[in-house]
CSV table of C-alpha atoms (C1' of nucleotides) in Angstrom, one decimal:
chain,number,residue,atom,x,y,z
A,8,UNK,CA,-40.6,-179.8,-163.7
A,9,UNK,CA,-43.5,-180.4,-160.9
A,10,UNK,CA,-42.0,-183.3,-159.0
A,11,UNK,CA,-38.5,-184.7,-158.5
A,12,UNK,CA,-37.1,-187.4,-156.7
A,13,UNK,CA,-36.7,-186.3,-152.9
A,14,UNK,CA,-33.8,-184.5,-151.9
A,15,UNK,CA,-30.6,-186.9,-151.3
A,16,UNK,CA,-32.6,-189.5,-153.3
A,17,UNK,CA,-32.0,-191.0,-156.9
A,18,UNK,CA,-33.7,-193.0,-159.7
A,19,UNK,CA,-31.4,-196.0,-160.6
A,20,UNK,CA,-32.3,-196.0,-164.1
A,21,UNK,CA,-32.4,-199.0,-166.8
A,22,UNK,CA,-28.9,-197.8,-168.0
A,23,UNK,CA,-27.6,-198.2,-164.5
A,24,UNK,CA,-28.5,-201.7,-164.0
A,25,UNK,CA,-25.8,-203.3,-165.8
A,26,UNK,CA,-23.4,-201.8,-163.1
A,27,UNK,CA,-25.7,-202.6,-160.2
A,28,UNK,CA,-26.3,-206.4,-161.3
A,29,UNK,CA,-22.5,-206.8,-161.8
A,30,UNK,CA,-21.9,-205.7,-158.1
A,31,UNK,CA,-24.9,-207.7,-156.7
A,32,UNK,CA,-23.6,-210.7,-158.6
A,33,UNK,CA,-20.1,-210.5,-157.5
A,34,UNK,CA,-21.4,-209.7,-153.8
A,35,UNK,CA,-23.7,-212.9,-154.1
A,36,UNK,CA,-21.1,-215.3,-155.6
A,37,UNK,CA,-19.1,-214.4,-152.8
A,38,UNK,CA,-21.8,-215.1,-150.2
A,39,UNK,CA,-22.3,-218.4,-151.9
A,40,UNK,CA,-18.4,-219.1,-151.7
A,41,UNK,CA,-18.0,-218.2,-148.2
A,42,UNK,CA,-21.6,-219.8,-146.9
A,43,UNK,CA,-23.6,-216.7,-146.1
A,44,UNK,CA,-27.5,-216.8,-146.4
A,45,UNK,CA,-29.8,-213.9,-147.3
A,46,UNK,CA,-32.1,-212.4,-144.9
A,47,UNK,CA,-34.3,-209.6,-145.7
A,48,UNK,CA,-35.4,-207.6,-142.5
A,49,UNK,CA,-38.2,-204.9,-142.8
A,50,UNK,CA,-37.2,-201.2,-143.7
A,51,UNK,CA,-38.3,-199.8,-140.7
A,52,UNK,CA,-38.0,-200.9,-137.2
A,53,UNK,CA,-39.1,-199.4,-133.7
A,54,UNK,CA,-36.8,-196.6,-133.2
A,55,UNK,CA,-35.6,-198.2,-130.0
A,56,UNK,CA,-33.8,-200.8,-132.2
A,57,UNK,CA,-31.5,-198.5,-133.5
A,58,UNK,CA,-31.1,-196.5,-130.3
A,59,UNK,CA,-30.1,-199.5,-128.4
A,60,UNK,CA,-27.8,-200.7,-131.0
A,61,UNK,CA,-26.3,-197.9,-133.0
A,62,UNK,CA,-26.1,-195.8,-129.8
A,63,UNK,CA,-28.1,-193.0,-128.2
A,64,UNK,CA,-25.0,-190.8,-128.4
A,65,UNK,CA,-24.1,-191.6,-132.1
A,66,UNK,CA,-24.6,-188.9,-134.8
A,67,UNK,CA,-26.7,-191.3,-136.5
A,68,UNK,CA,-29.2,-191.5,-133.9
A,69,UNK,CA,-28.9,-188.0,-132.6
A,70,UNK,CA,-29.4,-186.2,-135.8
A,71,UNK,CA,-29.8,-188.5,-138.8
A,72,UNK,CA,-32.6,-190.7,-138.6
A,73,UNK,CA,-36.1,-190.6,-140.2
A,74,UNK,CA,-38.2,-191.1,-137.4
A,75,UNK,CA,-42.1,-191.2,-137.4
A,76,UNK,CA,-45.1,-192.0,-135.6
A,77,UNK,CA,-47.4,-194.4,-137.3
A,78,UNK,CA,-51.2,-194.2,-137.4
A,79,UNK,CA,-51.3,-196.7,-134.3
A,80,UNK,CA,-48.8,-194.5,-132.2
A,81,UNK,CA,-46.1,-196.8,-132.7
A,82,UNK,CA,-42.5,-194.7,-133.0
A,83,UNK,CA,-40.5,-196.2,-135.8
A,84,UNK,CA,-37.6,-195.2,-137.9
A,85,UNK,CA,-36.2,-196.1,-141.4
A,86,UNK,CA,-33.2,-198.0,-140.8
A,87,UNK,CA,-30.1,-196.1,-141.0
A,88,UNK,CA,-28.1,-199.4,-141.3
A,89,UNK,CA,-28.9,-203.1,-141.1
A,90,UNK,CA,-26.8,-204.8,-138.3
A,91,UNK,CA,-29.4,-203.7,-136.0
A,92,UNK,CA,-32.3,-205.4,-137.8
A,93,UNK,CA,-30.5,-208.4,-138.5
A,94,UNK,CA,-29.7,-208.9,-134.9
A,95,UNK,CA,-33.3,-208.3,-133.9
A,96,UNK,CA,-34.4,-210.8,-136.3
A,97,UNK,CA,-31.5,-213.3,-135.0
A,98,UNK,CA,-33.2,-212.9,-131.4
A,99,UNK,CA,-36.7,-213.1,-132.4
A,100,UNK,CA,-36.2,-216.3,-134.4
A,101,UNK,CA,-34.1,-218.1,-131.8
A,102,UNK,CA,-31.0,-218.2,-134.3
A,103,UNK,CA,-28.9,-219.0,-131.3
A,104,UNK,CA,-30.4,-222.4,-131.7
A,105,UNK,CA,-29.1,-222.9,-134.9
A,106,UNK,CA,-25.7,-224.5,-135.6
A,107,UNK,CA,-23.2,-221.9,-135.1
A,108,UNK,CA,-21.7,-219.6,-136.6
A,109,UNK,CA,-24.8,-218.0,-138.0
A,110,UNK,CA,-23.7,-216.4,-141.4
A,111,UNK,CA,-26.3,-214.1,-143.1
A,112,UNK,CA,-26.1,-211.4,-145.8
A,113,UNK,CA,-28.3,-208.7,-146.8
A,114,UNK,CA,-28.7,-206.0,-149.3
A,115,UNK,CA,-31.1,-202.8,-149.5
A,116,UNK,CA,-32.0,-199.3,-149.2
A,117,UNK,CA,-30.7,-197.4,-145.9
A,118,UNK,CA,-31.8,-194.0,-144.9
A,119,UNK,CA,-30.1,-191.2,-143.2
A,120,UNK,CA,-31.2,-187.7,-142.8
A,121,UNK,CA,-27.9,-186.0,-144.0
A,122,UNK,CA,-26.7,-183.4,-146.3
A,123,UNK,CA,-26.4,-184.8,-149.7
A,124,UNK,CA,-23.2,-184.7,-151.4
A,125,UNK,CA,-21.2,-186.7,-154.0
A,126,UNK,CA,-21.1,-190.3,-152.6
A,127,UNK,CA,-23.7,-189.5,-149.8
A,128,UNK,CA,-27.4,-189.7,-150.1
A,129,UNK,CA,-30.5,-189.8,-147.8
A,130,UNK,CA,-31.4,-193.1,-149.3
A,131,UNK,CA,-28.6,-195.4,-150.3
A,132,UNK,CA,-27.8,-199.1,-150.9
A,133,UNK,CA,-25.8,-201.4,-148.6
A,134,UNK,CA,-24.7,-204.7,-148.8
A,135,UNK,CA,-23.4,-206.7,-146.0
A,136,UNK,CA,-22.8,-209.8,-144.1
A,137,UNK,CA,-23.0,-210.8,-140.5
A,138,UNK,CA,-21.2,-213.9,-138.8
A,139,UNK,CA,-22.9,-214.4,-135.2
A,140,UNK,CA,-21.7,-216.8,-132.5
A,141,UNK,CA,-18.0,-217.0,-132.8
A,142,UNK,CA,-15.3,-214.9,-131.1
A,143,UNK,CA,-12.3,-216.9,-133.0
A,144,UNK,CA,-10.1,-214.4,-134.8
A,145,UNK,CA,-10.7,-216.3,-137.8
A,146,UNK,CA,-14.2,-215.0,-138.1
A,147,UNK,CA,-12.9,-211.4,-138.0
A,148,UNK,CA,-10.6,-212.4,-140.7
A,149,UNK,CA,-13.3,-214.1,-142.7
A,150,UNK,CA,-15.2,-210.8,-142.8
A,151,UNK,CA,-12.4,-208.6,-143.9
A,152,UNK,CA,-11.0,-211.3,-146.4
A,153,UNK,CA,-14.4,-211.3,-147.8
A,154,UNK,CA,-14.6,-207.6,-148.2
A,155,UNK,CA,-11.3,-207.6,-149.6
A,156,UNK,CA,-11.9,-210.4,-152.2
A,157,UNK,CA,-15.2,-208.3,-153.1
A,158,UNK,CA,-13.3,-205.2,-153.9
A,159,UNK,CA,-10.5,-207.3,-155.7
A,160,UNK,CA,-13.2,-209.0,-158.0
A,161,UNK,CA,-14.5,-205.5,-159.1
A,162,UNK,CA,-11.1,-204.7,-160.0
A,163,UNK,CA,-10.1,-202.3,-157.4
A,164,UNK,CA,-6.2,-201.7,-156.9
A,165,UNK,CA,-4.8,-199.3,-154.3
A,166,UNK,CA,-7.7,-199.4,-151.8
A,167,UNK,CA,-6.5,-199.2,-148.4
A,168,UNK,CA,-7.5,-201.3,-145.4
A,169,UNK,CA,-7.5,-199.2,-142.1
A,170,UNK,CA,-7.6,-201.3,-139.2
A,171,UNK,CA,-7.8,-200.8,-135.5
A,172,UNK,CA,-9.2,-202.4,-132.1
A,173,UNK,CA,-11.6,-200.2,-130.0
A,174,UNK,CA,-11.2,-202.8,-127.0
A,175,UNK,CA,-14.1,-204.4,-125.1
A,176,UNK,CA,-16.2,-203.3,-122.0
A,177,UNK,CA,-13.3,-204.5,-119.9
A,178,UNK,CA,-10.9,-202.3,-121.3
A,179,UNK,CA,-12.4,-199.5,-123.1
A,180,UNK,CA,-14.0,-197.8,-119.9
A,181,UNK,CA,-10.5,-197.4,-118.1
A,182,UNK,CA,-9.0,-196.2,-121.3
A,183,UNK,CA,-11.7,-193.8,-121.9
A,184,UNK,CA,-11.1,-192.6,-118.4
A,185,UNK,CA,-7.4,-192.0,-119.1
A,186,UNK,CA,-8.2,-190.2,-122.1
A,187,UNK,CA,-10.4,-187.9,-120.1
A,188,UNK,CA,-8.1,-187.1,-117.6
A,189,UNK,CA,-5.1,-186.6,-120.3
A,190,UNK,CA,-7.3,-184.2,-122.4
A,191,UNK,CA,-9.4,-182.5,-119.7
A,192,UNK,CA,-6.7,-180.0,-119.0
A,193,UNK,CA,-6.2,-179.3,-122.8
A,194,UNK,CA,-9.9,-178.7,-122.9
A,195,UNK,CA,-9.8,-175.2,-124.0
A,196,UNK,CA,-7.7,-176.0,-127.2
A,197,UNK,CA,-10.6,-178.1,-128.5
A,198,UNK,CA,-13.3,-177.4,-130.9
A,199,UNK,CA,-16.7,-177.1,-129.2
A,200,UNK,CA,-17.8,-180.6,-130.7
A,201,UNK,CA,-14.7,-182.2,-129.3
A,202,UNK,CA,-15.5,-180.4,-125.8
A,203,UNK,CA,-19.2,-182.3,-125.9
A,204,UNK,CA,-17.3,-185.6,-127.2
A,205,UNK,CA,-15.0,-185.3,-124.3
A,206,UNK,CA,-18.1,-186.0,-121.8
A,207,UNK,CA,-20.4,-188.1,-123.9
A,208,UNK,CA,-18.0,-190.0,-126.0
A,209,UNK,CA,-14.4,-189.5,-125.6
A,210,UNK,CA,-13.6,-192.2,-128.0
A,211,UNK,CA,-14.7,-190.1,-130.9
A,212,UNK,CA,-12.2,-187.4,-129.9
A,213,UNK,CA,-9.6,-189.5,-131.8
A,214,UNK,CA,-11.1,-189.3,-135.2
A,215,UNK,CA,-11.9,-185.4,-135.2
A,216,UNK,CA,-10.3,-183.9,-138.3
A,217,UNK,CA,-10.1,-180.3,-136.8
A,218,UNK,CA,-6.3,-179.3,-137.0
A,219,UNK,CA,-6.3,-177.6,-133.8
A,220,UNK,CA,-7.9,-180.7,-132.0
A,221,UNK,CA,-5.2,-182.9,-133.6
A,222,UNK,CA,-2.6,-180.7,-132.3
A,223,UNK,CA,-4.1,-180.7,-128.7
A,224,UNK,CA,-4.6,-184.4,-129.0
A,225,UNK,CA,-0.8,-185.3,-129.8
A,226,UNK,CA,0.9,-187.6,-127.5
A,227,UNK,CA,-2.6,-188.7,-125.8
A,228,UNK,CA,-2.6,-192.3,-125.1
A,229,UNK,CA,-3.3,-194.8,-127.9
A,230,UNK,CA,-5.9,-197.3,-127.5
A,231,UNK,CA,-4.1,-200.0,-129.0
A,232,UNK,CA,-1.5,-199.5,-126.4
A,233,UNK,CA,-4.1,-200.1,-123.5
A,234,UNK,CA,-6.0,-203.3,-124.7
A,235,UNK,CA,-6.6,-205.8,-121.9
A,236,UNK,CA,-5.0,-209.0,-122.6
A,237,UNK,CA,-7.8,-210.8,-124.2
A,238,UNK,CA,-8.4,-208.0,-126.5
A,239,UNK,CA,-4.5,-207.7,-127.4
A,240,UNK,CA,-4.4,-211.2,-127.9
A,241,UNK,CA,-7.3,-211.2,-130.4
A,242,UNK,CA,-6.2,-208.3,-132.2
A,243,UNK,CA,-2.7,-209.9,-132.4
A,244,UNK,CA,-4.1,-213.1,-133.8
A,245,UNK,CA,-6.2,-211.2,-136.6
A,246,UNK,CA,-3.2,-209.5,-137.9
A,247,UNK,CA,-1.1,-212.8,-137.9
A,248,UNK,CA,-3.9,-214.2,-140.0
A,249,UNK,CA,-4.1,-211.3,-142.6
A,250,UNK,CA,-0.3,-211.3,-142.9
A,251,UNK,CA,-0.8,-215.0,-143.6
A,252,UNK,CA,-3.2,-214.2,-146.5
A,253,UNK,CA,-1.1,-211.4,-147.6
A,254,UNK,CA,-3.6,-208.6,-146.9
A,255,UNK,CA,-2.1,-205.4,-146.4
A,256,UNK,CA,-3.5,-203.1,-143.7
A,257,UNK,CA,-2.5,-199.8,-142.1
A,258,UNK,CA,-3.0,-199.6,-138.2
A,259,UNK,CA,-4.9,-196.7,-137.8
A,260,UNK,CA,-5.3,-196.0,-134.0
A,261,UNK,CA,-7.7,-193.2,-134.8
A,262,UNK,CA,-10.0,-195.4,-136.4
A,263,UNK,CA,-13.1,-195.5,-134.3
A,264,UNK,CA,-16.2,-195.7,-136.4
A,265,UNK,CA,-19.5,-193.9,-135.5
A,266,UNK,CA,-21.7,-197.0,-134.1
A,267,UNK,CA,-21.4,-197.6,-130.6
A,268,UNK,CA,-21.8,-201.2,-130.9
A,269,UNK,CA,-18.2,-202.2,-132.1
A,270,UNK,CA,-15.9,-204.0,-130.0
A,271,UNK,CA,-12.4,-205.1,-130.9
A,272,UNK,CA,-11.8,-205.3,-134.5
A,273,UNK,CA,-12.8,-202.3,-136.6
A,274,UNK,CA,-11.9,-201.9,-140.2
A,275,UNK,CA,-12.6,-199.6,-143.1
A,276,UNK,CA,-11.6,-199.9,-146.9
A,277,UNK,CA,-10.8,-196.3,-148.1
A,278,UNK,CA,-10.5,-195.0,-151.6
A,279,UNK,CA,-8.1,-192.6,-152.7
A,280,UNK,CA,-10.2,-191.3,-155.8
A,281,UNK,CA,-13.3,-190.3,-154.0
A,282,UNK,CA,-12.9,-186.8,-152.1
A,283,UNK,CA,-14.1,-186.7,-148.8
A,284,UNK,CA,-16.8,-189.6,-148.8
A,285,UNK,CA,-13.8,-192.1,-149.3
A,286,UNK,CA,-15.0,-194.9,-147.1
A,287,UNK,CA,-16.3,-197.7,-149.5
A,288,UNK,CA,-17.1,-200.1,-146.8
A,289,UNK,CA,-16.3,-201.0,-143.4
A,290,UNK,CA,-17.2,-203.1,-140.3
A,291,UNK,CA,-16.0,-204.7,-137.1
A,292,UNK,CA,-17.1,-206.8,-134.3
A,293,UNK,CA,-19.9,-206.5,-131.9
A,294,UNK,CA,-19.8,-208.8,-129.3
A,295,UNK,CA,-22.3,-207.1,-126.8
A,296,UNK,CA,-25.0,-206.1,-129.3
A,297,UNK,CA,-27.1,-209.2,-129.0
A,298,UNK,CA,-27.0,-209.1,-125.3
A,299,UNK,CA,-27.8,-205.3,-125.7
A,300,UNK,CA,-31.1,-206.5,-127.3
A,301,UNK,CA,-31.8,-208.9,-124.2
A,302,UNK,CA,-30.6,-211.8,-126.3
A,303,UNK,CA,-28.6,-214.7,-125.2
A,304,UNK,CA,-24.8,-213.4,-125.1
A,305,UNK,CA,-23.7,-213.5,-128.4
A,306,UNK,CA,-20.7,-212.2,-130.3
A,307,UNK,CA,-20.8,-211.2,-133.8
A,308,UNK,CA,-18.6,-209.6,-136.6
A,309,UNK,CA,-19.8,-207.9,-139.9
A,310,UNK,CA,-19.2,-205.5,-142.7
A,311,UNK,CA,-21.2,-203.4,-144.9
A,312,UNK,CA,-20.2,-201.9,-148.3
A,313,UNK,CA,-22.0,-198.9,-150.1
A,314,UNK,CA,-23.3,-199.5,-153.6
A,315,UNK,CA,-23.3,-196.0,-154.9
A,316,UNK,CA,-20.2,-194.9,-153.7
A,317,UNK,CA,-18.3,-198.2,-155.1
A,318,UNK,CA,-20.0,-197.4,-158.2
A,319,UNK,CA,-18.8,-193.9,-158.2
A,320,UNK,CA,-15.2,-195.0,-157.3
A,321,UNK,CA,-15.3,-197.5,-160.1
A,322,UNK,CA,-16.1,-194.8,-162.6
A,323,UNK,CA,-13.4,-192.6,-161.2
A,324,UNK,CA,-10.7,-195.3,-161.4
A,325,UNK,CA,-12.2,-196.3,-164.8
A,326,UNK,CA,-12.9,-199.8,-164.0
A,327,UNK,CA,-15.1,-201.6,-166.9
A,328,UNK,CA,-17.9,-203.9,-166.5
A,329,UNK,CA,-17.9,-207.3,-168.5
A,330,UNK,CA,-18.9,-206.0,-171.8
A,331,UNK,CA,-22.6,-206.2,-173.2
A,332,UNK,CA,-23.0,-209.0,-175.5
A,333,UNK,CA,-25.4,-209.1,-178.6
A,334,UNK,CA,-28.4,-211.2,-177.7
A,335,UNK,CA,-31.6,-212.2,-179.0
A,336,UNK,CA,-33.7,-211.8,-182.1
A,337,UNK,CA,-35.5,-208.7,-183.7
A,338,UNK,CA,-38.2,-209.5,-186.0
A,339,UNK,CA,-38.0,-207.0,-188.8
A,340,UNK,CA,-41.2,-207.9,-190.7
A,341,UNK,CA,-43.6,-206.1,-193.2
A,342,UNK,CA,-47.0,-205.3,-191.4
A,343,UNK,CA,-48.6,-207.9,-193.4
A,344,UNK,CA,-46.1,-210.4,-192.2
A,345,UNK,CA,-46.3,-209.3,-188.5
A,346,UNK,CA,-50.1,-209.6,-188.5
A,347,UNK,CA,-49.3,-213.4,-189.3
A,348,UNK,CA,-46.2,-215.6,-189.0
A,349,UNK,CA,-44.1,-213.0,-187.8
A,350,UNK,CA,-46.5,-212.7,-184.7
A,351,UNK,CA,-46.4,-216.2,-184.3
A,352,UNK,CA,-42.4,-216.5,-184.5
A,353,UNK,CA,-42.3,-213.6,-182.0
A,354,UNK,CA,-44.3,-215.6,-179.1
A,355,UNK,CA,-42.7,-218.9,-180.1
A,356,UNK,CA,-39.4,-217.4,-179.1
A,357,UNK,CA,-40.4,-215.6,-176.2
A,358,UNK,CA,-42.1,-218.8,-174.7
A,359,UNK,CA,-38.7,-220.7,-175.4
A,360,UNK,CA,-37.2,-218.0,-173.3
A,361,UNK,CA,-35.3,-216.0,-175.9
A,362,UNK,CA,-35.0,-212.4,-176.0
A,363,UNK,CA,-37.1,-211.4,-179.0
A,364,UNK,CA,-38.8,-208.3,-180.2
A,365,UNK,CA,-40.8,-206.8,-182.9
A,366,UNK,CA,-41.6,-203.2,-184.1
A,367,UNK,CA,-44.6,-201.4,-183.0
A,368,UNK,CA,-43.8,-198.0,-184.5
A,369,UNK,CA,-44.4,-198.7,-188.1
A,370,UNK,CA,-40.8,-198.3,-189.0
A,371,UNK,CA,-39.4,-199.0,-192.4
A,372,UNK,CA,-37.0,-201.9,-192.9
A,373,UNK,CA,-34.1,-199.7,-192.5
A,374,UNK,CA,-35.1,-198.2,-189.3
A,375,UNK,CA,-36.0,-201.6,-187.9
A,376,UNK,CA,-32.4,-202.8,-188.9
A,377,UNK,CA,-31.1,-199.8,-187.1
A,378,UNK,CA,-33.3,-200.3,-184.2
A,379,UNK,CA,-32.2,-204.0,-183.9
A,380,UNK,CA,-28.7,-202.8,-184.0
A,381,UNK,CA,-28.9,-200.2,-181.4
A,382,UNK,CA,-31.1,-202.6,-179.2
A,383,UNK,CA,-27.8,-205.0,-179.3
A,384,UNK,CA,-29.9,-207.9,-180.7
A,385,UNK,CA,-27.8,-210.6,-182.3
A,386,UNK,CA,-30.2,-211.7,-185.2
A,387,UNK,CA,-32.6,-210.1,-187.4
A,388,UNK,CA,-35.1,-212.1,-189.0
A,389,UNK,CA,-36.2,-210.6,-192.1
A,390,UNK,CA,-40.0,-210.9,-193.5
A,391,UNK,CA,-41.1,-209.3,-196.7
A,392,UNK,CA,-43.5,-209.9,-199.3
A,393,UNK,CA,-40.6,-211.3,-201.5
A,394,UNK,CA,-39.7,-214.0,-198.5
A,395,UNK,CA,-43.3,-214.7,-197.8
A,396,UNK,CA,-44.0,-215.8,-201.7
A,397,UNK,CA,-40.9,-217.9,-201.7
A,398,UNK,CA,-41.9,-219.5,-198.3
A,399,UNK,CA,-38.2,-218.8,-196.9
A,400,UNK,CA,-37.3,-216.9,-193.6
A,401,UNK,CA,-34.2,-214.8,-193.8
A,402,UNK,CA,-32.0,-214.3,-190.5
A,403,UNK,CA,-29.1,-211.9,-190.4
A,404,UNK,CA,-26.3,-212.2,-187.9
A,405,UNK,CA,-25.8,-208.7,-187.0
A,406,UNK,CA,-22.5,-209.3,-185.3
A,407,UNK,CA,-20.8,-210.3,-188.7
A,408,UNK,CA,-23.6,-209.2,-191.3
A,409,UNK,CA,-23.9,-212.6,-192.7
A,410,UNK,CA,-27.3,-213.4,-193.9
A,411,UNK,CA,-29.1,-216.5,-195.1
A,412,UNK,CA,-32.5,-218.2,-195.4
A,413,UNK,CA,-34.3,-221.1,-193.8
A,414,UNK,CA,-37.3,-222.8,-193.8
A,415,UNK,CA,-39.3,-222.1,-190.6
A,416,UNK,CA,-38.4,-225.5,-189.1
A,417,UNK,CA,-34.7,-224.7,-189.9
A,418,UNK,CA,-35.1,-221.3,-188.5
A,419,UNK,CA,-36.6,-222.4,-185.0
A,420,UNK,CA,-34.3,-225.4,-184.8
A,421,UNK,CA,-31.4,-222.7,-185.3
A,422,UNK,CA,-32.5,-220.3,-182.7
A,423,UNK,CA,-34.0,-222.5,-180.3
A,424,UNK,CA,-31.3,-225.3,-180.6
A,425,UNK,CA,-28.4,-223.6,-180.5
A,426,UNK,CA,-29.7,-220.8,-178.7
A,427,UNK,CA,-27.8,-217.6,-180.0
A,428,UNK,CA,-24.3,-218.5,-179.6
A,429,UNK,CA,-23.5,-219.8,-183.0
A,430,UNK,CA,-23.2,-217.8,-186.2
A,431,UNK,CA,-25.5,-217.9,-189.1
B,20,G,C1',-26.5,-178.5,-139.2
B,21,U,C1',-22.3,-174.3,-141.4
B,22,G,C1',-19.8,-172.0,-145.5
B,23,G,C1',-18.6,-171.8,-151.0
B,24,G,C1',-20.1,-173.0,-156.3
B,25,U,C1',-23.8,-174.1,-159.8
B,26,G,C1',-28.8,-174.6,-162.3
B,27,U,C1',-30.1,-173.2,-170.4
B,28,A,C1',-33.1,-179.4,-175.0
B,29,G,C1',-33.3,-186.5,-172.9
B,30,C,C1',-27.5,-186.2,-172.2
B,31,U,C1',-22.8,-182.7,-172.1
B,32,C,C1',-22.3,-177.4,-172.6
B,33,A,C1',-22.0,-172.3,-175.6
B,34,G,C1',-25.0,-168.0,-174.8
B,35,G,C1',-19.0,-160.4,-173.2
B,36,U,C1',-20.9,-155.0,-170.3
B,37,G,C1',-29.8,-156.8,-169.9
B,38,G,C1',-32.0,-155.3,-176.5
B,39,U,C1',-35.9,-159.1,-181.8
B,40,U,C1',-37.9,-165.8,-183.7
B,41,A,C1',-32.0,-169.0,-177.3
B,42,G,C1',-27.8,-172.1,-180.0
B,43,A,C1',-23.9,-176.6,-180.8
B,44,G,C1',-22.5,-181.8,-180.1
B,45,C,C1',-24.6,-186.5,-178.8
B,46,G,C1',-29.2,-188.9,-178.6
B,47,C,C1',-34.1,-189.4,-180.8
B,48,C,C1',-37.4,-189.3,-185.6
B,49,A,C1',-37.3,-189.2,-191.0
B,50,G,C1',-34.8,-189.1,-195.6
B,51,G,C1',-30.1,-190.0,-198.8
B,52,U,C1',-34.0,-192.6,-206.0
B,53,U,C1',-39.7,-197.4,-204.2
B,54,G,C1',-38.0,-201.0,-197.5
B,55,U,C1',-31.2,-204.4,-194.9
B,56,G,C1',-27.7,-201.9,-189.0
B,57,G,C1',-23.0,-199.9,-188.1
B,58,C,C1',-19.3,-195.0,-191.2
B,59,C,C1',-20.9,-190.6,-193.9
B,60,C,C1',-24.5,-186.5,-195.8
B,61,U,C1',-29.4,-184.0,-195.2
B,62,G,C1',-33.7,-182.4,-192.7
B,63,G,C1',-37.1,-182.6,-188.5
B,64,A,C1',-38.9,-182.9,-183.5
B,65,G,C1',-37.8,-181.3,-178.8
B,66,G,C1',-36.5,-175.7,-174.2
B,67,C,C1',-42.5,-171.4,-168.8
B,68,C,C1',-33.4,-170.7,-169.6
B,69,G,C1',-34.9,-174.9,-161.8
B,70,U,C1',-39.2,-172.2,-159.4
B,71,G,C1',-41.4,-167.7,-157.3
B,72,G,C1',-40.9,-162.6,-156.7
B,73,G,C1',-38.4,-157.9,-157.8
B,74,U,C1',-35.6,-153.8,-160.8
B,75,U,C1',-36.3,-152.0,-166.1
B,76,C,C1',-39.3,-149.7,-171.9
B,77,A,C1',-36.9,-154.6,-172.3
B,78,A,C1',-34.3,-160.0,-168.0
B,79,G,C1',-31.4,-166.6,-169.9
B,80,U,C1',-28.3,-162.2,-168.3
B,81,C,C1',-29.2,-157.6,-162.6
B,82,C,C1',-31.2,-158.3,-157.4
B,83,C,C1',-33.8,-161.1,-153.4
B,84,A,C1',-35.9,-165.7,-151.7
B,85,U,C1',-36.9,-170.9,-152.5
B,86,C,C1',-35.8,-175.7,-154.4
B,87,A,C1',-32.1,-179.0,-156.1
B,88,C,C1',-27.4,-180.3,-157.3
B,89,U,C1',-22.1,-179.8,-156.3
B,90,C,C1',-17.3,-178.9,-153.0
B,91,A,C1',-15.8,-178.3,-148.1
B,92,C,C1',-16.9,-178.9,-142.8
B,93,C,C1',-19.5,-182.7,-140.1
B,94,C,C1',-20.6,-187.9,-140.6
B,95,C,C1',-20.1,-192.2,-142.7
B,96,A,C1',-21.7,-196.4,-147.0
RNA sequence: GUGGGUGUAGCUCAGGUGGUUAGAGCGCCAGGUUGUGGCCCUGGAGGCCGUGGGUUCAAGUCCCAUCACUCACCCCA
């Protein structure tokens, strides 16, 4: 084969679409209920947008970005996530002048240059929400509850919600210093990556999975024990609200998340059935992000879920989609009829918005019936020499096999008036 | 970026130690006594055996490279 989809990308085929649409429909129904409005931002931005938001030191920026220079010499990058772009748009369009909070949702492809694996692609789809303008713990709760409701409606059982607070610019730096001090003497026991992290981004030490590092880090100070008064109170308030709504969570002091803009609440929904790419979605609070873009200080909290990964998990857990209904009309007509009244009927039905199809392949009646069956059409209209002579139209209900004859007017009234719900 | 596994029809997979015209199931197409789907039966189409080199009289089979997928690391959706 000469050309294949580029490494780490996938075609989403017509047969995949029912599952995709199901996810999108469930997500958008929640957005409506929760009051989120859609925004679509460009698929690429100035690299700076991502460096400033996601973080210079993050893996995403360091080694996973698709960066390129356009013909005008602009340095751009395909978006590795969408919070940065949405935040940029928030400032650019003066959304801080709107009644707060401003609640936005998005969906679309993201790009990360990473080694592909099941559940990890170079182009993948995320759907996410952002709530700007409030520090109220209720807004953290809303975002988490939204995510949890989303997974519930898809039929997930047993997903785990990991929860942590990563502090704020008041309490995180002192904590990071403490961490450095404590870990420094044990430096020799750490993996090379962690030795580097100790310098650049000590928080990331915490979620290293190398066994040696975990041992070396035992008894290290926990961030949830070093939060400032504000952060501690905020975290408590979020937890209280989760309890109130009966949402189970697992406190995970090692949950750090790789995007540097997070402050306070960080959370992640984790699947047991997925191997190492187990995170189905996550998010948190980012109170300094808008300011980092030179916008007016504006807190925010948001989340994103990964479409392909959810689909994988649903398949593994045997979660079914709503069954496909029989729908529409297949016109099984002899050639002479199809050149005349069959053609007229076909477009009459289509103009009325019905799913209607006829044969272009010169099939026999038997083959057309089979085709109508496989194509999941509800009705077959059968036109042959005999029905033409008698001036009647045969219609067959494929669901039950019942068949009857109508005049043209009756047929139209039946198909258009009652749509396709009732039986022949 | 590091290490392991895999790569044969549209799909899921068979093809001991290299040996003629590469198979099955599903799907697709056609037919089963002059045109009515589902079940069943029969037949047909469809494969540069991922790609490129090499070894050999002979390679789907062995070797090397490359690409892709996959698992783990890493990272995260």
